[in-house]
Short mmCIF file of C-alpha atoms (C1' of nucleotides) in Angstrom, two decimals:
data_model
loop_
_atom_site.label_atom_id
_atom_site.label_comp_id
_atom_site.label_asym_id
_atom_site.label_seq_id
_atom_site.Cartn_x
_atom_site.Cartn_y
_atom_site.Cartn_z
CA UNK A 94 0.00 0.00 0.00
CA UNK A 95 2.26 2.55 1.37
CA UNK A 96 5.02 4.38 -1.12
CA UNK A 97 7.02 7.89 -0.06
CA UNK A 98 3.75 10.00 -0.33
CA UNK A 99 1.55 7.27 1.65
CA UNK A 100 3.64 7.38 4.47
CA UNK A 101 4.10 11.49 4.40
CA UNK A 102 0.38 11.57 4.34
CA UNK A 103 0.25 9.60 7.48
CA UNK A 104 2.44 11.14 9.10
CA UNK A 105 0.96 14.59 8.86
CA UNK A 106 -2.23 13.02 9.68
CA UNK A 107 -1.14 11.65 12.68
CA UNK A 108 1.22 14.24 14.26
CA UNK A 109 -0.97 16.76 15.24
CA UNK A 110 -2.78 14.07 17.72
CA UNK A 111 0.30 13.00 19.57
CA UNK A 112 2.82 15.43 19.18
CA UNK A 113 3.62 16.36 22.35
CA UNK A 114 1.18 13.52 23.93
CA UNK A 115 2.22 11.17 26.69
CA UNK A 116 1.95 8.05 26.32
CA UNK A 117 -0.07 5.97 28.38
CA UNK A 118 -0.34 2.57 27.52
CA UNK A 119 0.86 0.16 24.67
CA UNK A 120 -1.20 -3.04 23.41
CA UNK A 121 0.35 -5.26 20.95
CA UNK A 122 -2.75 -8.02 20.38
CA UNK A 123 0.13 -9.59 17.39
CA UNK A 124 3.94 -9.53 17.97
CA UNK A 125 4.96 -11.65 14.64
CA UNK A 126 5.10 -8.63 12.40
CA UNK A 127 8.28 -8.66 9.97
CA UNK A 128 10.15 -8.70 13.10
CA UNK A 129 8.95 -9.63 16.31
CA UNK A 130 7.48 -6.43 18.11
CA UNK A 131 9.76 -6.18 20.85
CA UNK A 132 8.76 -6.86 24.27
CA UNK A 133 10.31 -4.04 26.13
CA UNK A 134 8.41 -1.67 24.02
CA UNK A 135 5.71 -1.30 26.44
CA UNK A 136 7.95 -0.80 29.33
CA UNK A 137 10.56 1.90 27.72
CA UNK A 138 7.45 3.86 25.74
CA UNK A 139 4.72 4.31 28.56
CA UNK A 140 5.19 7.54 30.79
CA UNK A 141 7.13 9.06 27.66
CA UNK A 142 6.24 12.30 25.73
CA UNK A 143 6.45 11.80 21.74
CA UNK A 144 8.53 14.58 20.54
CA UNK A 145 8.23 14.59 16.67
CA UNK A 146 6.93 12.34 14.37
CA UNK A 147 9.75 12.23 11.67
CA UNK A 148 9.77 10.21 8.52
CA UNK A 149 12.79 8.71 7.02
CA UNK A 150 12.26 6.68 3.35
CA UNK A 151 9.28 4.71 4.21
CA UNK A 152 10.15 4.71 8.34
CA UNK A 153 8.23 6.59 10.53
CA UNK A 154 9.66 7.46 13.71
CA UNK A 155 8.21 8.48 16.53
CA UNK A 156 11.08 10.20 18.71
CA UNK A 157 10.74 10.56 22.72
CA UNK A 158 13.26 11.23 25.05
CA UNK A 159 14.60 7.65 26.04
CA UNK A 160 14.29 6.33 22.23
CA UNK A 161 12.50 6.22 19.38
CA UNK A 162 9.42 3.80 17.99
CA UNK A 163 10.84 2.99 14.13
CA UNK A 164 7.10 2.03 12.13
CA UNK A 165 7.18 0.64 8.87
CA UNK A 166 3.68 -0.06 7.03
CA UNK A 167 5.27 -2.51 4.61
CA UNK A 168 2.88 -3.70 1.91
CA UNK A 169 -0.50 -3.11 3.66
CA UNK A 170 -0.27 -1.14 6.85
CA UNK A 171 -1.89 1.53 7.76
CA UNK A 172 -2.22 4.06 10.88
CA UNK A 173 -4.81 5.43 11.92
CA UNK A 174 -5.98 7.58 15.28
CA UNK A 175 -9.07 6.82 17.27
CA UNK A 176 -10.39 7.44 20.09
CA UNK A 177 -8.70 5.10 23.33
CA UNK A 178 -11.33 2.22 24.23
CA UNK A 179 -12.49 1.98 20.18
CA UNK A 180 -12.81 -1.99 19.77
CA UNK A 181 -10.20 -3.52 17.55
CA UNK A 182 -10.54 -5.17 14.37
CA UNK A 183 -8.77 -8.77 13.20
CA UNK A 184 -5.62 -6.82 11.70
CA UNK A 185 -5.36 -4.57 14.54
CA UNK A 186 -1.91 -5.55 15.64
CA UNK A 187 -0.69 -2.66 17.88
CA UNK A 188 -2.36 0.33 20.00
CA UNK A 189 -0.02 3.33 21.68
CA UNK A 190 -2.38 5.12 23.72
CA UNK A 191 -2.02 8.67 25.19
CA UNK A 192 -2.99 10.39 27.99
CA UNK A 193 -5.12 12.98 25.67
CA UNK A 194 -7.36 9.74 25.23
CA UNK A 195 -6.19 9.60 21.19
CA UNK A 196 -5.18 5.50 20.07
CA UNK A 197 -2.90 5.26 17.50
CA UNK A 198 -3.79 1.71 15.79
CA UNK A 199 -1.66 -0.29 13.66
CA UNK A 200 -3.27 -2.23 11.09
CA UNK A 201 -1.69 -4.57 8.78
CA UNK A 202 -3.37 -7.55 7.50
CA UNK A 203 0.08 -9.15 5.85
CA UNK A 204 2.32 -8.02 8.50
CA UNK A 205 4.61 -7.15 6.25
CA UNK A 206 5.05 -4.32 8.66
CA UNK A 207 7.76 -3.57 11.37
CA UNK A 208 7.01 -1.85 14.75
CA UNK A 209 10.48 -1.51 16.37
CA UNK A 210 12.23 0.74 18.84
CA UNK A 211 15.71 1.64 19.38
CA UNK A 212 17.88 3.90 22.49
CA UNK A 213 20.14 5.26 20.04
CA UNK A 214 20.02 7.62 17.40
CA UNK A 215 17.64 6.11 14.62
CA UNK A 216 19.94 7.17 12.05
CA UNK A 217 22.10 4.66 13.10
CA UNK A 218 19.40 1.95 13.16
CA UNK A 219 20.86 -1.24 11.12
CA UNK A 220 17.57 -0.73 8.96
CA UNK A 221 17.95 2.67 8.40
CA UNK A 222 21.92 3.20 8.14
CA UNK A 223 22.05 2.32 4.55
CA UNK A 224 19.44 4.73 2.93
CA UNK A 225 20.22 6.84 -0.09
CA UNK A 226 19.27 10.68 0.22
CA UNK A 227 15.48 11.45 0.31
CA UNK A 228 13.95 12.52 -3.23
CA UNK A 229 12.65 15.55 -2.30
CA UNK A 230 16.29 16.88 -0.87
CA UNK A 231 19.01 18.76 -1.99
CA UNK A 232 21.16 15.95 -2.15
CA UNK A 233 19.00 14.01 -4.51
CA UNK A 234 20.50 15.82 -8.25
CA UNK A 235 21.52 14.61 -11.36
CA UNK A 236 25.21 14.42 -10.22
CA UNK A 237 24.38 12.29 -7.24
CA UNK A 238 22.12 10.11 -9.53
CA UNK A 239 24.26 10.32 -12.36
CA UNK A 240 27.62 8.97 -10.42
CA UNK A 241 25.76 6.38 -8.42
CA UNK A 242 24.36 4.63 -11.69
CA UNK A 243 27.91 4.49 -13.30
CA UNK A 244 28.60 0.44 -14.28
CA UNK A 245 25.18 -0.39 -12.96
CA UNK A 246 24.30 -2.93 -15.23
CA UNK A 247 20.36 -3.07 -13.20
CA UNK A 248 17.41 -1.78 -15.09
CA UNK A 249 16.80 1.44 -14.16
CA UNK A 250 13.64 0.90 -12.79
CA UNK A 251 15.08 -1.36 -10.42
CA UNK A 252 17.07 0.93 -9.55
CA UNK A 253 15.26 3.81 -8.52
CA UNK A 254 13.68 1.41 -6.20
CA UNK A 255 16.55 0.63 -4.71
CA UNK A 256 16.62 2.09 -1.22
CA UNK A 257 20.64 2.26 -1.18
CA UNK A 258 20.54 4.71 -4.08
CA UNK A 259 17.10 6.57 -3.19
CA UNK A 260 14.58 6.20 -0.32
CA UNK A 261 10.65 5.78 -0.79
CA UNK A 262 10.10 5.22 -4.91
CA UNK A 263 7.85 2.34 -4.84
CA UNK A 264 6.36 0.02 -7.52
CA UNK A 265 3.42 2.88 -8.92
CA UNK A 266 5.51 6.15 -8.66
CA UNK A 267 8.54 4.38 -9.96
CA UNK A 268 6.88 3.31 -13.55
CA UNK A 269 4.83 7.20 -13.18
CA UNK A 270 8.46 9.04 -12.83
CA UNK A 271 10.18 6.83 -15.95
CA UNK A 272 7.39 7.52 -18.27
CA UNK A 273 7.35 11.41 -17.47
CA UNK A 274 11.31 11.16 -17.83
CA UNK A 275 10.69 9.46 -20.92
CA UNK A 276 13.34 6.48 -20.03
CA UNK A 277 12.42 3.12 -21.13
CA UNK A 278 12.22 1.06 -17.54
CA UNK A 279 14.53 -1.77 -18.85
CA UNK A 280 17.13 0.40 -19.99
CA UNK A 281 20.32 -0.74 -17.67
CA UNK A 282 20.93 2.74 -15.39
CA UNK A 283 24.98 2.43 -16.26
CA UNK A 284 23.80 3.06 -19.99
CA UNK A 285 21.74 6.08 -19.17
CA UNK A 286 23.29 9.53 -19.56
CA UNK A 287 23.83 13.09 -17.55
CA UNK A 288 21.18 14.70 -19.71
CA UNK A 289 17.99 11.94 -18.82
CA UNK A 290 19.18 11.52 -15.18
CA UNK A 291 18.53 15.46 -15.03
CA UNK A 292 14.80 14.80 -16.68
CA UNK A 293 14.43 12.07 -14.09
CA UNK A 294 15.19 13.81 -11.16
CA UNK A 295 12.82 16.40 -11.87
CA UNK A 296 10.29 13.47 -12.48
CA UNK A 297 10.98 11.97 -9.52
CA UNK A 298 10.14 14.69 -7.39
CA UNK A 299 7.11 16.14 -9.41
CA UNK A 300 5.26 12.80 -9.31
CA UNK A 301 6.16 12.41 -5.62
CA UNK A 302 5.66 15.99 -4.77
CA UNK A 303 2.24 15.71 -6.60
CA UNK A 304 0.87 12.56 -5.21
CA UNK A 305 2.09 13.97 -1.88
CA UNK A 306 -0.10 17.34 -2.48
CA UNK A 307 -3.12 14.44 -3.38
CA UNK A 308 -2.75 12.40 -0.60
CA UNK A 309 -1.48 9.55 -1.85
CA UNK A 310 -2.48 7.02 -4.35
CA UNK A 311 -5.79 4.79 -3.21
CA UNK A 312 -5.85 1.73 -5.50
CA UNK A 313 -7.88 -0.51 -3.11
CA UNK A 314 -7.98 0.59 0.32
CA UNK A 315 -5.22 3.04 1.14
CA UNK A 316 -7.00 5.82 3.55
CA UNK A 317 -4.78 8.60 5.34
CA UNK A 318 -5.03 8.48 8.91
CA UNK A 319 -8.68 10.21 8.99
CA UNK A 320 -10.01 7.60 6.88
CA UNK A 321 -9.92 9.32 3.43
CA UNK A 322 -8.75 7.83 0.40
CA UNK A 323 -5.70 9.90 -1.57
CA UNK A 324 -6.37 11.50 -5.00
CA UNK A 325 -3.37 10.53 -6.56
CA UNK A 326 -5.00 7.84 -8.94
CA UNK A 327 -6.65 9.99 -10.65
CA UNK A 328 -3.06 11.38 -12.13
CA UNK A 329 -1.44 7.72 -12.97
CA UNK A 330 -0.60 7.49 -17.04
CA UNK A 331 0.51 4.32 -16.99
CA UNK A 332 0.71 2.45 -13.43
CA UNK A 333 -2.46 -0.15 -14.10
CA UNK A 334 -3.06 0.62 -17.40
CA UNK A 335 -1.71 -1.99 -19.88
CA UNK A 336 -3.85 -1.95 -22.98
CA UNK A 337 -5.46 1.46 -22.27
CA UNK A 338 -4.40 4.24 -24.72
CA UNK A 339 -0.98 6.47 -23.81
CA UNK A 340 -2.97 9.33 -22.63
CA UNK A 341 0.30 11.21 -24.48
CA UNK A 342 0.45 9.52 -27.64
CA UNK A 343 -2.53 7.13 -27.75
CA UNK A 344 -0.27 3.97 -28.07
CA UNK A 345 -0.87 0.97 -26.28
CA UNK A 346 0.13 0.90 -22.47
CA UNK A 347 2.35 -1.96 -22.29
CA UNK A 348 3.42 -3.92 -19.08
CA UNK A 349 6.41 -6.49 -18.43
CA UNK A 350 8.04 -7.85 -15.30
CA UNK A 351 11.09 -6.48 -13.69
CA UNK A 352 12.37 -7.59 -10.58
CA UNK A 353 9.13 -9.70 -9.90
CA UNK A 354 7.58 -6.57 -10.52
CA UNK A 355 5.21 -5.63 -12.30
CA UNK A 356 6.16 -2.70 -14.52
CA UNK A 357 4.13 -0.62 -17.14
CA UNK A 358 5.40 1.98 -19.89
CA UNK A 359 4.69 3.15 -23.15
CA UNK A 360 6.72 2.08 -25.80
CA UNK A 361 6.08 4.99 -28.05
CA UNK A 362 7.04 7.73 -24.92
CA UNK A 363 9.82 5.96 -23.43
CA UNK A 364 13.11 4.74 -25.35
"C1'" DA B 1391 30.58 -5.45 -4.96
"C1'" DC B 1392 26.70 -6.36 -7.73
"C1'" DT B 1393 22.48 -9.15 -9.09
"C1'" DT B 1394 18.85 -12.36 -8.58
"C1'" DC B 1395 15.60 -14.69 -6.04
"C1'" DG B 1396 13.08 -16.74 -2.16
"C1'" DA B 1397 10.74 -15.59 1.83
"C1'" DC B 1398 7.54 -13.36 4.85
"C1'" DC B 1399 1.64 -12.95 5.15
"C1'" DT B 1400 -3.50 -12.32 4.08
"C1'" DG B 1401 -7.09 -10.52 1.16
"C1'" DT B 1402 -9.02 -9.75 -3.36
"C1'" DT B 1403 -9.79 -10.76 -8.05
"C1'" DG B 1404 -10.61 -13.23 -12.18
"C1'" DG B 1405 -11.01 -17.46 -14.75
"C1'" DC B 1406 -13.01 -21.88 -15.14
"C1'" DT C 369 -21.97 -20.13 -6.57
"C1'" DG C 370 -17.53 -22.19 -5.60
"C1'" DC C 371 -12.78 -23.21 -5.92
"C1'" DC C 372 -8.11 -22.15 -6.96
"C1'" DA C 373 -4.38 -19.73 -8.82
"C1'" DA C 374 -2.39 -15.42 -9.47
"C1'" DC C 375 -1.50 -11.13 -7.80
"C1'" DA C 376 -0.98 -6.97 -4.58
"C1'" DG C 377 1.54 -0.48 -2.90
"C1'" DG C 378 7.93 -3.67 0.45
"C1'" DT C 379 12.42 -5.16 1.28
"C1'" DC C 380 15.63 -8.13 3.72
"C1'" DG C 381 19.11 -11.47 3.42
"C1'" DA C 382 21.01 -15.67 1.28
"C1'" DA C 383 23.13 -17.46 -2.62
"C1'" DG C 384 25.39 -17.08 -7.00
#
DNA sequence: ACTTCGACCTGTTGGC
DNA sequence: TGCCAACAGGTCGAAG
């Protein structure tokens, strides 16, 4: 469910409830997420104020003074804030309840998902010590891009989605930024030169920026935190579309599998 | 160091 | 209507 713009929209959805909050109790009904929930969580979390809700790639983090709680929403998570005492549903893994009487409720049906929590600074987090630069930063340019492709001999598409090189460009917005780039997805990213990396970039950020501005992309059930579905779908040109028309040059949509993924483009648009 | 692929889960969809 | 296979927005870690 949840790409770059998924988990933004969550996270400003969820901040302004427990920014600041103190937390108050912790109820994990399912531990065997991606990684086992840890036990100590409830101990080291309740009686402590959540500081910021920060994102990092995908992660959210919830930062207090004695650690931070590192959420990931994997392939179908979802967060969502209700009221402390609201019955839970069958994916309703985890509850962090405040003193303001908000719940924030994890919900993941193929717990896929990660609820973790770490003393130190999360930069330094195994999971998150390894990210490329965030799309929407400075540091993401053509030069970075550009230099980190050189002798790649992956298709570029898999390579966007490649969390070493840059965080949070998932399966929809990945095949959305190569077709406004114009860059044929199975073109090998060692092969591709200074001039398209610069086009891509700027992709990259519009269609994330934009989809950020919509709320997010709802294909089946992604809601923000409030319950409302994102906008974003209405702007895909080719993610779901093979057969339909090019809505550029009325060619056929075309689809193929990269990476076990699946991948659509338009032969016409992208070389 | 890079690349590919299996694995982790459940729910939904589409074909027969 | 029912059953079953295929597929789904992620990504780690093993193996080549």
């Amino acid at each position: 469910m949840p790409e770059l713009p998924e988990v933004e929209t969550t996270r400003r959805g969820i901040a302004p409830y427990i920014e600041g909050e103190r937390v108050c109790g912790v109820v994990v009904r399912q531990p065997r997420l991606r990684w086992p929930v840890p036990a100590r969580l409830k101990a080291a979390l309740c009686g402590q104020t959540i500081d910021t809700v920060r994102r990092r790639g995908k992660y959210l983090l919830l930062e207090s003074a004695a650690g931070t709680v590192i959420l990931h929403l994997g392939m179908s998570g979802s967060l969502h804030v209700v009221e402390a005492g609201t019955s839970a549903e069958k994916h309703d893994h985890v509850d962090i309840i405040f003193a303001n009487g908000c719940c924030l409720r994890l919900r993941d049906p193929r717990r896929f998902g990660a609820v973790l929590w770490t003393t130190r600074a999360a930069e330094t987090h195994k999971l998150l010590q390894g990210l490329g630069p965030e799309p929407l930063s400075d540091v993401f340019d053509t030069d970075y891009l550009f230099t980190a492709s050189r002798a790649r001999r992956v298709s570029i598409k898999a390579f966007i989605m490649d969390s070493k090189v840059v965080v949070g460009v998932g399966n929809i917005y990945a095949s959305e930024s190569l077709f406004m780039a114009g860059i044929h997805p199975q073109t090998a990213a060692g092969r591709i030169g200074r001039v398209r990396y610069e086009r891509l970039v700027r992709a990259i950020r519009q269609v994330l920026g934009k989809a950020i501005e919509q709320g997010g992309t709802t294909l089946r059930d992604f809601t923000n935190s409030e319950g409302k579905p994102g906008y974003f779908q209405q702007q895909l040109q080719v993610y779901g579309r093979a057969g339909e028309a090019c809505l550029s040059c009325n060619g056929r949509i075309r689809s193929l599998q990269l990476g076990q993924r699946n991948t659509f483009y338009c032969p016409q648009c992208q070389r």
